[in-house]
PDB file of N, CA and C in Angstrom:
ATOM      1  N   MET A  26       0.836  -1.183   0.000  1.00  0.00           N
ATOM      2  CA  MET A  26       0.000   0.000   0.000  1.00  0.00           C
ATOM      3  C   MET A  26       0.880   1.245   0.000  1.00  0.00           C
ATOM      4  N   THR A  27       0.511   2.196  -0.826  1.00  0.00           N
ATOM      5  CA  THR A  27       1.229   3.457  -0.874  1.00  0.00           C
ATOM      6  C   THR A  27       0.958   4.237   0.400  1.00  0.00           C
ATOM      7  N   GLU A  28       2.005   4.782   0.977  1.00  0.00           N
ATOM      8  CA  GLU A  28       1.830   5.617   2.165  1.00  0.00           C
ATOM      9  C   GLU A  28       1.476   7.018   1.715  1.00  0.00           C
ATOM     10  N   SER A  29       0.195   7.271   1.593  1.00  0.00           N
ATOM     11  CA  SER A  29      -0.207   8.625   1.238  1.00  0.00           C
ATOM     12  C   SER A  29      -1.407   9.029   2.072  1.00  0.00           C
ATOM     13  N   ILE A  30      -1.596  10.312   2.149  1.00  0.00           N
ATOM     14  CA  ILE A  30      -2.708  10.880   2.908  1.00  0.00           C
ATOM     15  C   ILE A  30      -3.657  11.542   1.933  1.00  0.00           C
ATOM     16  N   ALA A  31      -4.910  11.146   2.012  1.00  0.00           N
ATOM     17  CA  ALA A  31      -5.958  11.815   1.253  1.00  0.00           C
ATOM     18  C   ALA A  31      -6.686  12.754   2.202  1.00  0.00           C
ATOM     19  N   MET A  32      -7.380  13.731   1.646  1.00  0.00           N
ATOM     20  CA  MET A  32      -8.230  14.568   2.484  1.00  0.00           C
ATOM     21  C   MET A  32      -9.589  14.697   1.817  1.00  0.00           C
ATOM     22  N   TRP A  33     -10.590  14.951   2.654  1.00  0.00           N
ATOM     23  CA  TRP A  33     -11.932  15.064   2.110  1.00  0.00           C
ATOM     24  C   TRP A  33     -12.695  16.180   2.798  1.00  0.00           C
ATOM     25  N   ALA A  34     -13.721  16.666   2.091  1.00  0.00           N
ATOM     26  CA  ALA A  34     -14.591  17.693   2.647  1.00  0.00           C
ATOM     27  C   ALA A  34     -15.926  17.675   1.918  1.00  0.00           C
ATOM     28  N   MET A  35     -16.950  18.080   2.646  1.00  0.00           N
ATOM     29  CA  MET A  35     -18.237  18.367   2.041  1.00  0.00           C
ATOM     30  C   MET A  35     -18.244  19.870   1.792  1.00  0.00           C
ATOM     31  N   VAL A  36     -18.539  20.286   0.558  1.00  0.00           N
ATOM     32  CA  VAL A  36     -18.444  21.699   0.207  1.00  0.00           C
ATOM     33  C   VAL A  36     -19.738  22.206  -0.401  1.00  0.00           C
ATOM     34  N   ARG A  37     -19.957  23.505  -0.201  1.00  0.00           N
ATOM     35  CA  ARG A  37     -21.069  24.187  -0.865  1.00  0.00           C
ATOM     36  C   ARG A  37     -20.662  25.637  -1.090  1.00  0.00           C
ATOM     37  N   ASP A  38     -20.535  25.978  -2.343  1.00  0.00           N
ATOM     38  CA  ASP A  38     -20.180  27.343  -2.750  1.00  0.00           C
ATOM     39  C   ASP A  38     -18.919  27.836  -2.042  1.00  0.00           C
ATOM     40  N   GLU A  39     -17.833  27.130  -2.276  1.00  0.00           N
ATOM     41  CA  GLU A  39     -16.537  27.451  -1.659  1.00  0.00           C
ATOM     42  C   GLU A  39     -15.519  27.936  -2.696  1.00  0.00           C
ATOM     43  N   ALA A  40     -15.996  28.522  -3.789  1.00  0.00           N
ATOM     44  CA  ALA A  40     -15.097  28.919  -4.874  1.00  0.00           C
ATOM     45  C   ALA A  40     -13.979  29.847  -4.405  1.00  0.00           C
ATOM     46  N   ALA A  41     -14.272  30.731  -3.496  1.00  0.00           N
ATOM     47  CA  ALA A  41     -13.265  31.696  -3.042  1.00  0.00           C
ATOM     48  C   ALA A  41     -12.111  31.038  -2.292  1.00  0.00           C
ATOM     49  N   GLY A  42     -12.376  29.926  -1.612  1.00  0.00           N
ATOM     50  CA  GLY A  42     -11.347  29.322  -0.782  1.00  0.00           C
ATOM     51  C   GLY A  42     -10.779  28.005  -1.245  1.00  0.00           C
ATOM     52  N   ILE A  43     -11.379  27.398  -2.262  1.00  0.00           N
ATOM     53  CA  ILE A  43     -10.975  26.035  -2.637  1.00  0.00           C
ATOM     54  C   ILE A  43      -9.553  25.985  -3.210  1.00  0.00           C
ATOM     55  N   ASP A  44      -9.176  26.953  -4.019  1.00  0.00           N
ATOM     56  CA  ASP A  44      -7.850  26.956  -4.646  1.00  0.00           C
ATOM     57  C   ASP A  44      -6.728  27.040  -3.610  1.00  0.00           C
ATOM     58  N   PRO A  45      -6.725  28.027  -2.718  1.00  0.00           N
ATOM     59  CA  PRO A  45      -5.638  28.082  -1.727  1.00  0.00           C
ATOM     60  C   PRO A  45      -5.650  26.890  -0.773  1.00  0.00           C
ATOM     61  N   TRP A  46      -6.819  26.366  -0.478  1.00  0.00           N
ATOM     62  CA  TRP A  46      -6.947  25.207   0.411  1.00  0.00           C
ATOM     63  C   TRP A  46      -6.253  23.987  -0.196  1.00  0.00           C
ATOM     64  N   ILE A  47      -6.520  23.729  -1.468  1.00  0.00           N
ATOM     65  CA  ILE A  47      -5.882  22.588  -2.145  1.00  0.00           C
ATOM     66  C   ILE A  47      -4.382  22.831  -2.283  1.00  0.00           C
ATOM     67  N   ARG A  48      -3.974  24.016  -2.719  1.00  0.00           N
ATOM     68  CA  ARG A  48      -2.547  24.317  -2.896  1.00  0.00           C
ATOM     69  C   ARG A  48      -1.766  24.169  -1.585  1.00  0.00           C
ATOM     70  N   TYR A  49      -2.319  24.686  -0.510  1.00  0.00           N
ATOM     71  CA  TYR A  49      -1.649  24.608   0.790  1.00  0.00           C
ATOM     72  C   TYR A  49      -1.423  23.148   1.191  1.00  0.00           C
ATOM     73  N   HIS A  50      -2.453  22.343   1.113  1.00  0.00           N
ATOM     74  CA  HIS A  50      -2.325  20.951   1.548  1.00  0.00           C
ATOM     75  C   HIS A  50      -1.464  20.119   0.597  1.00  0.00           C
ATOM     76  N   ARG A  51      -1.461  20.468  -0.675  1.00  0.00           N
ATOM     77  CA  ARG A  51      -0.551  19.807  -1.616  1.00  0.00           C
ATOM     78  C   ARG A  51       0.891  20.123  -1.250  1.00  0.00           C
ATOM     79  N   ALA A  52       1.138  21.352  -0.832  1.00  0.00           N
ATOM     80  CA  ALA A  52       2.499  21.742  -0.440  1.00  0.00           C
ATOM     81  C   ALA A  52       2.971  20.940   0.772  1.00  0.00           C
ATOM     82  N   LEU A  53       2.041  20.509   1.613  1.00  0.00           N
ATOM     83  CA  LEU A  53       2.402  19.653   2.757  1.00  0.00           C
ATOM     84  C   LEU A  53       2.657  18.208   2.339  1.00  0.00           C
ATOM     85  N   GLY A  54       2.203  17.850   1.139  1.00  0.00           N
ATOM     86  CA  GLY A  54       2.392  16.490   0.659  1.00  0.00           C
ATOM     87  C   GLY A  54       1.141  15.639   0.701  1.00  0.00           C
ATOM     88  N   ILE A  55       0.006  16.257   0.966  1.00  0.00           N
ATOM     89  CA  ILE A  55      -1.251  15.509   0.988  1.00  0.00           C
ATOM     90  C   ILE A  55      -1.658  15.215  -0.439  1.00  0.00           C
ATOM     91  N   GLY A  56      -2.076  13.985  -0.662  1.00  0.00           N
ATOM     92  CA  GLY A  56      -2.372  13.504  -2.007  1.00  0.00           C
ATOM     93  C   GLY A  56      -3.793  13.747  -2.470  1.00  0.00           C
ATOM     94  N   PRO A  57      -4.532  12.698  -2.769  1.00  0.00           N
ATOM     95  CA  PRO A  57      -5.867  12.865  -3.350  1.00  0.00           C
ATOM     96  C   PRO A  57      -6.785  13.734  -2.480  1.00  0.00           C
ATOM     97  N   VAL A  58      -7.625  14.499  -3.172  1.00  0.00           N
ATOM     98  CA  VAL A  58      -8.636  15.328  -2.513  1.00  0.00           C
ATOM     99  C   VAL A  58      -9.996  14.788  -2.941  1.00  0.00           C
ATOM    100  N   LEU A  59     -10.802  14.440  -1.953  1.00  0.00           N
ATOM    101  CA  LEU A  59     -12.126  13.876  -2.201  1.00  0.00           C
ATOM    102  C   LEU A  59     -13.160  14.895  -1.745  1.00  0.00           C
ATOM    103  N   LEU A  60     -13.925  15.411  -2.683  1.00  0.00           N
ATOM    104  CA  LEU A  60     -14.905  16.441  -2.364  1.00  0.00           C
ATOM    105  C   LEU A  60     -16.321  15.952  -2.630  1.00  0.00           C
ATOM    106  N   PHE A  61     -17.207  16.280  -1.726  1.00  0.00           N
ATOM    107  CA  PHE A  61     -18.627  16.013  -1.894  1.00  0.00           C
ATOM    108  C   PHE A  61     -19.296  17.377  -2.012  1.00  0.00           C
ATOM    109  N   ALA A  62     -19.705  17.726  -3.230  1.00  0.00           N
ATOM    110  CA  ALA A  62     -20.233  19.050  -3.530  1.00  0.00           C
ATOM    111  C   ALA A  62     -21.750  19.045  -3.377  1.00  0.00           C
ATOM    112  N   ASP A  63     -22.219  19.792  -2.389  1.00  0.00           N
ATOM    113  CA  ASP A  63     -23.640  19.837  -2.063  1.00  0.00           C
ATOM    114  C   ASP A  63     -24.304  21.052  -2.712  1.00  0.00           C
ATOM    115  N   ARG A  64     -24.922  20.836  -3.850  1.00  0.00           N
ATOM    116  CA  ARG A  64     -25.712  21.859  -4.546  1.00  0.00           C
ATOM    117  C   ARG A  64     -24.940  23.164  -4.777  1.00  0.00           C
ATOM    118  N   CYS A  65     -23.724  23.052  -5.247  1.00  0.00           N
ATOM    119  CA  CYS A  65     -22.919  24.249  -5.514  1.00  0.00           C
ATOM    120  C   CYS A  65     -23.531  25.053  -6.660  1.00  0.00           C
ATOM    121  N   THR A  66     -23.589  26.358  -6.467  1.00  0.00           N
ATOM    122  CA  THR A  66     -24.103  27.244  -7.516  1.00  0.00           C
ATOM    123  C   THR A  66     -23.015  28.162  -8.065  1.00  0.00           C
ATOM    124  N   ASP A  67     -21.820  28.093  -7.482  1.00  0.00           N
ATOM    125  CA  ASP A  67     -20.694  28.894  -7.984  1.00  0.00           C
ATOM    126  C   ASP A  67     -19.744  27.961  -8.736  1.00  0.00           C
ATOM    127  N   ASP A  68     -18.516  28.376  -8.941  1.00  0.00           N
ATOM    128  CA  ASP A  68     -17.579  27.542  -9.708  1.00  0.00           C
ATOM    129  C   ASP A  68     -16.623  26.737  -8.812  1.00  0.00           C
ATOM    130  N   THR A  69     -17.077  26.332  -7.654  1.00  0.00           N
ATOM    131  CA  THR A  69     -16.281  25.489  -6.756  1.00  0.00           C
ATOM    132  C   THR A  69     -15.798  24.232  -7.474  1.00  0.00           C
ATOM    133  N   ILE A  70     -16.707  23.545  -8.126  1.00  0.00           N
ATOM    134  CA  ILE A  70     -16.377  22.262  -8.763  1.00  0.00           C
ATOM    135  C   ILE A  70     -15.337  22.466  -9.865  1.00  0.00           C
ATOM    136  N   GLU A  71     -15.542  23.458 -10.696  1.00  0.00           N
ATOM    137  CA  GLU A  71     -14.604  23.702 -11.800  1.00  0.00           C
ATOM    138  C   GLU A  71     -13.223  24.062 -11.271  1.00  0.00           C
ATOM    139  N   LYS A  72     -13.172  24.897 -10.247  1.00  0.00           N
ATOM    140  CA  LYS A  72     -11.880  25.269  -9.672  1.00  0.00           C
ATOM    141  C   LYS A  72     -11.179  24.057  -9.070  1.00  0.00           C
ATOM    142  N   ALA A  73     -11.913  23.212  -8.382  1.00  0.00           N
ATOM    143  CA  ALA A  73     -11.321  22.016  -7.769  1.00  0.00           C
ATOM    144  C   ALA A  73     -10.821  21.042  -8.832  1.00  0.00           C
ATOM    145  N   GLN A  74     -11.589  20.862  -9.889  1.00  0.00           N
ATOM    146  CA  GLN A  74     -11.226  19.904 -10.926  1.00  0.00           C
ATOM    147  C   GLN A  74     -10.072  20.381 -11.802  1.00  0.00           C
ATOM    148  N   ALA A  75      -9.643  21.621 -11.621  1.00  0.00           N
ATOM    149  CA  ALA A  75      -8.468  22.110 -12.351  1.00  0.00           C
ATOM    150  C   ALA A  75      -7.187  21.461 -11.832  1.00  0.00           C
ATOM    151  N   PHE A  76      -7.255  20.862 -10.649  1.00  0.00           N
ATOM    152  CA  PHE A  76      -6.108  20.172 -10.046  1.00  0.00           C
ATOM    153  C   PHE A  76      -6.161  18.688 -10.387  1.00  0.00           C
ATOM    154  N   ASP A  77      -4.968  18.092 -10.509  1.00  0.00           N
ATOM    155  CA  ASP A  77      -4.892  16.642 -10.666  1.00  0.00           C
ATOM    156  C   ASP A  77      -5.257  15.978  -9.349  1.00  0.00           C
ATOM    157  N   ASP A  78      -5.755  14.779  -9.429  1.00  0.00           N
ATOM    158  CA  ASP A  78      -5.998  13.951  -8.247  1.00  0.00           C
ATOM    159  C   ASP A  78      -7.053  14.536  -7.307  1.00  0.00           C
ATOM    160  N   VAL A  79      -8.032  15.250  -7.895  1.00  0.00           N
ATOM    161  CA  VAL A  79      -9.183  15.741  -7.134  1.00  0.00           C
ATOM    162  C   VAL A  79     -10.403  15.001  -7.662  1.00  0.00           C
ATOM    163  N   PHE A  80     -11.162  14.425  -6.759  1.00  0.00           N
ATOM    164  CA  PHE A  80     -12.329  13.638  -7.110  1.00  0.00           C
ATOM    165  C   PHE A  80     -13.558  14.304  -6.501  1.00  0.00           C
ATOM    166  N   VAL A  81     -14.481  14.734  -7.376  1.00  0.00           N
ATOM    167  CA  VAL A  81     -15.676  15.444  -6.924  1.00  0.00           C
ATOM    168  C   VAL A  81     -16.895  14.554  -7.139  1.00  0.00           C
ATOM    169  N   THR A  82     -17.667  14.399  -6.087  1.00  0.00           N
ATOM    170  CA  THR A  82     -18.949  13.708  -6.162  1.00  0.00           C
ATOM    171  C   THR A  82     -20.015  14.740  -5.863  1.00  0.00           C
ATOM    172  N   GLU A  83     -20.918  14.950  -6.804  1.00  0.00           N
ATOM    173  CA  GLU A  83     -22.001  15.899  -6.569  1.00  0.00           C
ATOM    174  C   GLU A  83     -23.109  15.205  -5.785  1.00  0.00           C
ATOM    175  N   ILE A  84     -23.551  15.867  -4.726  1.00  0.00           N
ATOM    176  CA  ILE A  84     -24.582  15.308  -3.858  1.00  0.00           C
ATOM    177  C   ILE A  84     -25.677  16.349  -3.639  1.00  0.00           C
ATOM    178  N   GLU A  85     -26.785  15.883  -3.111  1.00  0.00           N
ATOM    179  CA  GLU A  85     -27.821  16.784  -2.641  1.00  0.00           C
ATOM    180  C   GLU A  85     -28.209  16.294  -1.253  1.00  0.00           C
ATOM    181  N   ARG A  86     -27.662  16.975  -0.268  1.00  0.00           N
ATOM    182  CA  ARG A  86     -27.898  16.585   1.124  1.00  0.00           C
ATOM    183  C   ARG A  86     -29.381  16.723   1.425  1.00  0.00           C
ATOM    184  N   PRO A  87     -29.972  15.679   2.027  1.00  0.00           N
ATOM    185  CA  PRO A  87     -31.384  15.773   2.387  1.00  0.00           C
ATOM    186  C   PRO A  87     -31.616  16.966   3.318  1.00  0.00           C
ATOM    187  N   PRO A  88     -32.680  17.749   3.070  1.00  0.00           N
ATOM    188  CA  PRO A  88     -32.909  18.950   3.863  1.00  0.00           C
ATOM    189  C   PRO A  88     -33.125  18.687   5.350  1.00  0.00           C
ATOM    190  N   ASP A  89     -33.578  17.502   5.681  1.00  0.00           N
ATOM    191  CA  ASP A  89     -33.828  17.193   7.094  1.00  0.00           C
ATOM    192  C   ASP A  89     -32.634  16.518   7.772  1.00  0.00           C
ATOM    193  N   GLU A  90     -31.528  16.354   7.041  1.00  0.00           N
ATOM    194  CA  GLU A  90     -30.353  15.702   7.609  1.00  0.00           C
ATOM    195  C   GLU A  90     -29.407  16.762   8.176  1.00  0.00           C
ATOM    196  N   GLN A  91     -29.041  16.607   9.431  1.00  0.00           N
ATOM    197  CA  GLN A  91     -28.106  17.542  10.040  1.00  0.00           C
ATOM    198  C   GLN A  91     -26.728  17.404   9.383  1.00  0.00           C
ATOM    199  N   VAL A  92     -25.981  18.497   9.382  1.00  0.00           N
ATOM    200  CA  VAL A  92     -24.658  18.506   8.751  1.00  0.00           C
ATOM    201  C   VAL A  92     -23.767  17.427   9.357  1.00  0.00           C
ATOM    202  N   SER A  93     -23.793  17.279  10.670  1.00  0.00           N
ATOM    203  CA  SER A  93     -22.939  16.276  11.313  1.00  0.00           C
ATOM    204  C   SER A  93     -23.298  14.864  10.854  1.00  0.00           C
ATOM    205  N   ALA A  94     -24.565  14.599  10.622  1.00  0.00           N
ATOM    206  CA  ALA A  94     -24.975  13.277  10.122  1.00  0.00           C
ATOM    207  C   ALA A  94     -24.486  13.080   8.691  1.00  0.00           C
ATOM    208  N   SER A  95     -24.580  14.131   7.893  1.00  0.00           N
ATOM    209  CA  SER A  95     -24.075  14.050   6.512  1.00  0.00           C
ATOM    210  C   SER A  95     -22.575  13.794   6.510  1.00  0.00           C
ATOM    211  N   GLN A  96     -21.861  14.505   7.374  1.00  0.00           N
ATOM    212  CA  GLN A  96     -20.413  14.328   7.429  1.00  0.00           C
ATOM    213  C   GLN A  96     -20.041  12.913   7.857  1.00  0.00           C
ATOM    214  N   ALA A  97     -20.764  12.347   8.792  1.00  0.00           N
ATOM    215  CA  ALA A  97     -20.479  10.973   9.219  1.00  0.00           C
ATOM    216  C   ALA A  97     -20.726   9.997   8.075  1.00  0.00           C
ATOM    217  N   ARG A  98     -21.828  10.170   7.378  1.00  0.00           N
ATOM    218  CA  ARG A  98     -22.175   9.288   6.261  1.00  0.00           C
ATOM    219  C   ARG A  98     -21.168   9.436   5.126  1.00  0.00           C
ATOM    220  N   LEU A  99     -20.846  10.669   4.766  1.00  0.00           N
ATOM    221  CA  LEU A  99     -19.925  10.906   3.661  1.00  0.00           C
ATOM    222  C   LEU A  99     -18.489  10.551   4.028  1.00  0.00           C
ATOM    223  N   GLY A 100     -18.141  10.698   5.303  1.00  0.00           N
ATOM    224  CA  GLY A 100     -16.810  10.287   5.757  1.00  0.00           C
ATOM    225  C   GLY A 100     -16.560   8.817   5.506  1.00  0.00           C
ATOM    226  N   SER A 101     -17.592   8.023   5.675  1.00  0.00           N
ATOM    227  CA  SER A 101     -17.473   6.583   5.402  1.00  0.00           C
ATOM    228  C   SER A 101     -17.219   6.333   3.915  1.00  0.00           C
ATOM    229  N   HIS A 102     -17.922   7.067   3.050  1.00  0.00           N
ATOM    230  CA  HIS A 102     -17.682   6.954   1.603  1.00  0.00           C
ATOM    231  C   HIS A 102     -16.272   7.421   1.255  1.00  0.00           C
ATOM    232  N   ALA A 103     -15.847   8.508   1.883  1.00  0.00           N
ATOM    233  CA  ALA A 103     -14.500   9.034   1.620  1.00  0.00           C
ATOM    234  C   ALA A 103     -13.436   8.019   2.023  1.00  0.00           C
ATOM    235  N   LEU A 104     -13.652   7.358   3.149  1.00  0.00           N
ATOM    236  CA  LEU A 104     -12.694   6.345   3.593  1.00  0.00           C
ATOM    237  C   LEU A 104     -12.605   5.209   2.586  1.00  0.00           C
ATOM    238  N   ASP A 105     -13.740   4.753   2.083  1.00  0.00           N
ATOM    239  CA  ASP A 105     -13.733   3.709   1.056  1.00  0.00           C
ATOM    240  C   ASP A 105     -12.989   4.182  -0.196  1.00  0.00           C
ATOM    241  N   GLN A 106     -13.233   5.412  -0.615  1.00  0.00           N
ATOM    242  CA  GLN A 106     -12.545   5.964  -1.788  1.00  0.00           C
ATOM    243  C   GLN A 106     -11.049   6.045  -1.554  1.00  0.00           C
ATOM    244  N   ALA A 107     -10.665   6.548  -0.388  1.00  0.00           N
ATOM    245  CA  ALA A 107      -9.238   6.694  -0.076  1.00  0.00           C
ATOM    246  C   ALA A 107      -8.547   5.340  -0.093  1.00  0.00           C
ATOM    247  N   ARG A 108      -9.177   4.359   0.489  1.00  0.00           N
ATOM    248  CA  ARG A 108      -8.590   3.008   0.491  1.00  0.00           C
ATOM    249  C   ARG A 108      -8.450   2.473  -0.922  1.00  0.00           C
ATOM    250  N   SER A 109      -9.462   2.714  -1.760  1.00  0.00           N
ATOM    251  CA  SER A 109      -9.392   2.216  -3.139  1.00  0.00           C
ATOM    252  C   SER A 109      -8.286   2.906  -3.927  1.00  0.00           C
ATOM    253  N   LEU A 110      -7.890   4.093  -3.480  1.00  0.00           N
ATOM    254  CA  LEU A 110      -6.788   4.830  -4.123  1.00  0.00           C
ATOM    255  C   LEU A 110      -5.434   4.469  -3.515  1.00  0.00           C
ATOM    256  N   GLY A 111      -5.431   3.573  -2.527  1.00  0.00           N
ATOM    257  CA  GLY A 111      -4.186   3.138  -1.914  1.00  0.00           C
ATOM    258  C   GLY A 111      -3.683   4.031  -0.804  1.00  0.00           C
ATOM    259  N   CYS A 112      -4.554   4.874  -0.275  1.00  0.00           N
ATOM    260  CA  CYS A 112      -4.132   5.787   0.791  1.00  0.00           C
ATOM    261  C   CYS A 112      -4.195   5.095   2.151  1.00  0.00           C
ATOM    262  N   GLU A 113      -3.230   5.431   2.972  1.00  0.00           N
ATOM    263  CA  GLU A 113      -3.142   4.856   4.305  1.00  0.00           C
ATOM    264  C   GLU A 113      -3.826   5.748   5.345  1.00  0.00           C
ATOM    265  N   TRP A 114      -3.931   7.036   5.051  1.00  0.00           N
ATOM    266  CA  TRP A 114      -4.493   8.009   5.992  1.00  0.00           C
ATOM    267  C   TRP A 114      -5.568   8.831   5.294  1.00  0.00           C
ATOM    268  N   LEU A 115      -6.529   9.331   6.079  1.00  0.00           N
ATOM    269  CA  LEU A 115      -7.578  10.199   5.553  1.00  0.00           C
ATOM    270  C   LEU A 115      -7.796  11.351   6.521  1.00  0.00           C
ATOM    271  N   LEU A 116      -7.713  12.558   6.005  1.00  0.00           N
ATOM    272  CA  LEU A 116      -7.904  13.768   6.785  1.00  0.00           C
ATOM    273  C   LEU A 116      -9.216  14.410   6.358  1.00  0.00           C
ATOM    274  N   GLY A 117     -10.112  14.620   7.295  1.00  0.00           N
ATOM    275  CA  GLY A 117     -11.379  15.273   7.005  1.00  0.00           C
ATOM    276  C   GLY A 117     -11.407  16.656   7.624  1.00  0.00           C
ATOM    277  N   ILE A 118     -11.374  17.685   6.790  1.00  0.00           N
ATOM    278  CA  ILE A 118     -11.402  19.066   7.289  1.00  0.00           C
ATOM    279  C   ILE A 118     -12.241  19.928   6.355  1.00  0.00           C
ATOM    280  N   ASP A 119     -12.700  21.044   6.886  1.00  0.00           N
ATOM    281  CA  ASP A 119     -13.476  21.994   6.086  1.00  0.00           C
ATOM    282  C   ASP A 119     -12.533  22.893   5.288  1.00  0.00           C
ATOM    283  N   VAL A 120     -13.091  23.543   4.269  1.00  0.00           N
ATOM    284  CA  VAL A 120     -12.287  24.384   3.392  1.00  0.00           C
ATOM    285  C   VAL A 120     -11.760  25.624   4.114  1.00  0.00           C
ATOM    286  N   ASP A 121     -12.355  25.990   5.218  1.00  0.00           N
ATOM    287  CA  ASP A 121     -11.833  27.130   5.974  1.00  0.00           C
ATOM    288  C   ASP A 121     -10.870  26.686   7.074  1.00  0.00           C
ATOM    289  N   GLU A 122     -10.458  25.433   7.040  1.00  0.00           N
ATOM    290  CA  GLU A 122      -9.496  24.893   8.003  1.00  0.00           C
ATOM    291  C   GLU A 122      -8.236  24.452   7.272  1.00  0.00           C
ATOM    292  N   PHE A 123      -7.097  24.671   7.910  1.00  0.00           N
ATOM    293  CA  PHE A 123      -5.817  24.303   7.307  1.00  0.00           C
ATOM    294  C   PHE A 123      -5.042  23.442   8.290  1.00  0.00           C
ATOM    295  N   ALA A 124      -4.670  22.252   7.853  1.00  0.00           N
ATOM    296  CA  ALA A 124      -3.905  21.340   8.713  1.00  0.00           C
ATOM    297  C   ALA A 124      -2.534  21.934   8.974  1.00  0.00           C
ATOM    298  N   TRP A 125      -1.983  21.623  10.120  1.00  0.00           N
ATOM    299  CA  TRP A 125      -0.660  22.098  10.459  1.00  0.00           C
ATOM    300  C   TRP A 125       0.084  20.972  11.152  1.00  0.00           C
ATOM    301  N   GLY A 126       1.349  20.876  10.907  1.00  0.00           N
ATOM    302  CA  GLY A 126       2.129  19.834  11.544  1.00  0.00           C
ATOM    303  C   GLY A 126       3.393  19.508  10.778  1.00  0.00           C
ATOM    304  N   GLY A 127       3.651  20.213   9.729  1.00  0.00           N
ATOM    305  CA  GLY A 127       4.850  19.965   8.956  1.00  0.00           C
ATOM    306  C   GLY A 127       4.550  19.082   7.763  1.00  0.00           C
ATOM    307  N   PRO A 128       5.535  18.881   6.929  1.00  0.00           N
ATOM    308  CA  PRO A 128       5.357  18.045   5.741  1.00  0.00           C
ATOM    309  C   PRO A 128       4.939  16.628   6.106  1.00  0.00           C
ATOM    310  N   VAL A 129       4.217  15.996   5.206  1.00  0.00           N
ATOM    311  CA  VAL A 129       3.735  14.636   5.427  1.00  0.00           C
ATOM    312  C   VAL A 129       4.872  13.691   5.766  1.00  0.00           C
ATOM    313  N   ALA A 130       6.020  13.849   5.126  1.00  0.00           N
ATOM    314  CA  ALA A 130       7.160  12.968   5.402  1.00  0.00           C
ATOM    315  C   ALA A 130       7.537  13.007   6.878  1.00  0.00           C
ATOM    316  N   ASP A 131       7.510  14.200   7.485  1.00  0.00           N
ATOM    317  CA  ASP A 131       7.826  14.326   8.917  1.00  0.00           C
ATOM    318  C   ASP A 131       6.765  13.671   9.778  1.00  0.00           C
ATOM    319  N   ILE A 132       5.516  13.813   9.398  1.00  0.00           N
ATOM    320  CA  ILE A 132       4.418  13.215  10.149  1.00  0.00           C
ATOM    321  C   ILE A 132       4.515  11.700  10.127  1.00  0.00           C
ATOM    322  N   ARG A 133       4.836  11.147   8.957  1.00  0.00           N
ATOM    323  CA  ARG A 133       4.957   9.683   8.838  1.00  0.00           C
ATOM    324  C   ARG A 133       6.061   9.148   9.753  1.00  0.00           C
ATOM    325  N   GLN A 134       7.158   9.857   9.855  1.00  0.00           N
ATOM    326  CA  GLN A 134       8.270   9.395  10.677  1.00  0.00           C
ATOM    327  C   GLN A 134       7.911   9.392  12.164  1.00  0.00           C
ATOM    328  N   ALA A 135       6.974  10.247  12.557  1.00  0.00           N
ATOM    329  CA  ALA A 135       6.573  10.348  13.964  1.00  0.00           C
ATOM    330  C   ALA A 135       5.609   9.238  14.362  1.00  0.00           C
ATOM    331  N   THR A 136       5.013   8.542  13.372  1.00  0.00           N
ATOM    332  CA  THR A 136       4.024   7.510  13.722  1.00  0.00           C
ATOM    333  C   THR A 136       4.645   6.131  13.756  1.00  0.00           C
TER     334      THR A 136
END
């Protein structure tokens, strides 16, 4: 299995932040990006798909489903996707959050 870290997020109209979010995490060495786009009306999807190794699944979250329930359900799908891509780790964060801890190579050595 390839030692790589994928990250995932559920997004809705995040066009303003998606580009720097992906670039920042790529600079850390994070690999595939798995996005679940919930009824985006801006160009979030197009901006994300401009990068290699970004996988977008368009969804329509049920209106009566709480965000935390959606995240739990979609996190399970993201984990299956990450495993199928050969990833050993999966990071789930929002587009307004940035992981910190040094390059992936340093993180792997600490585990």
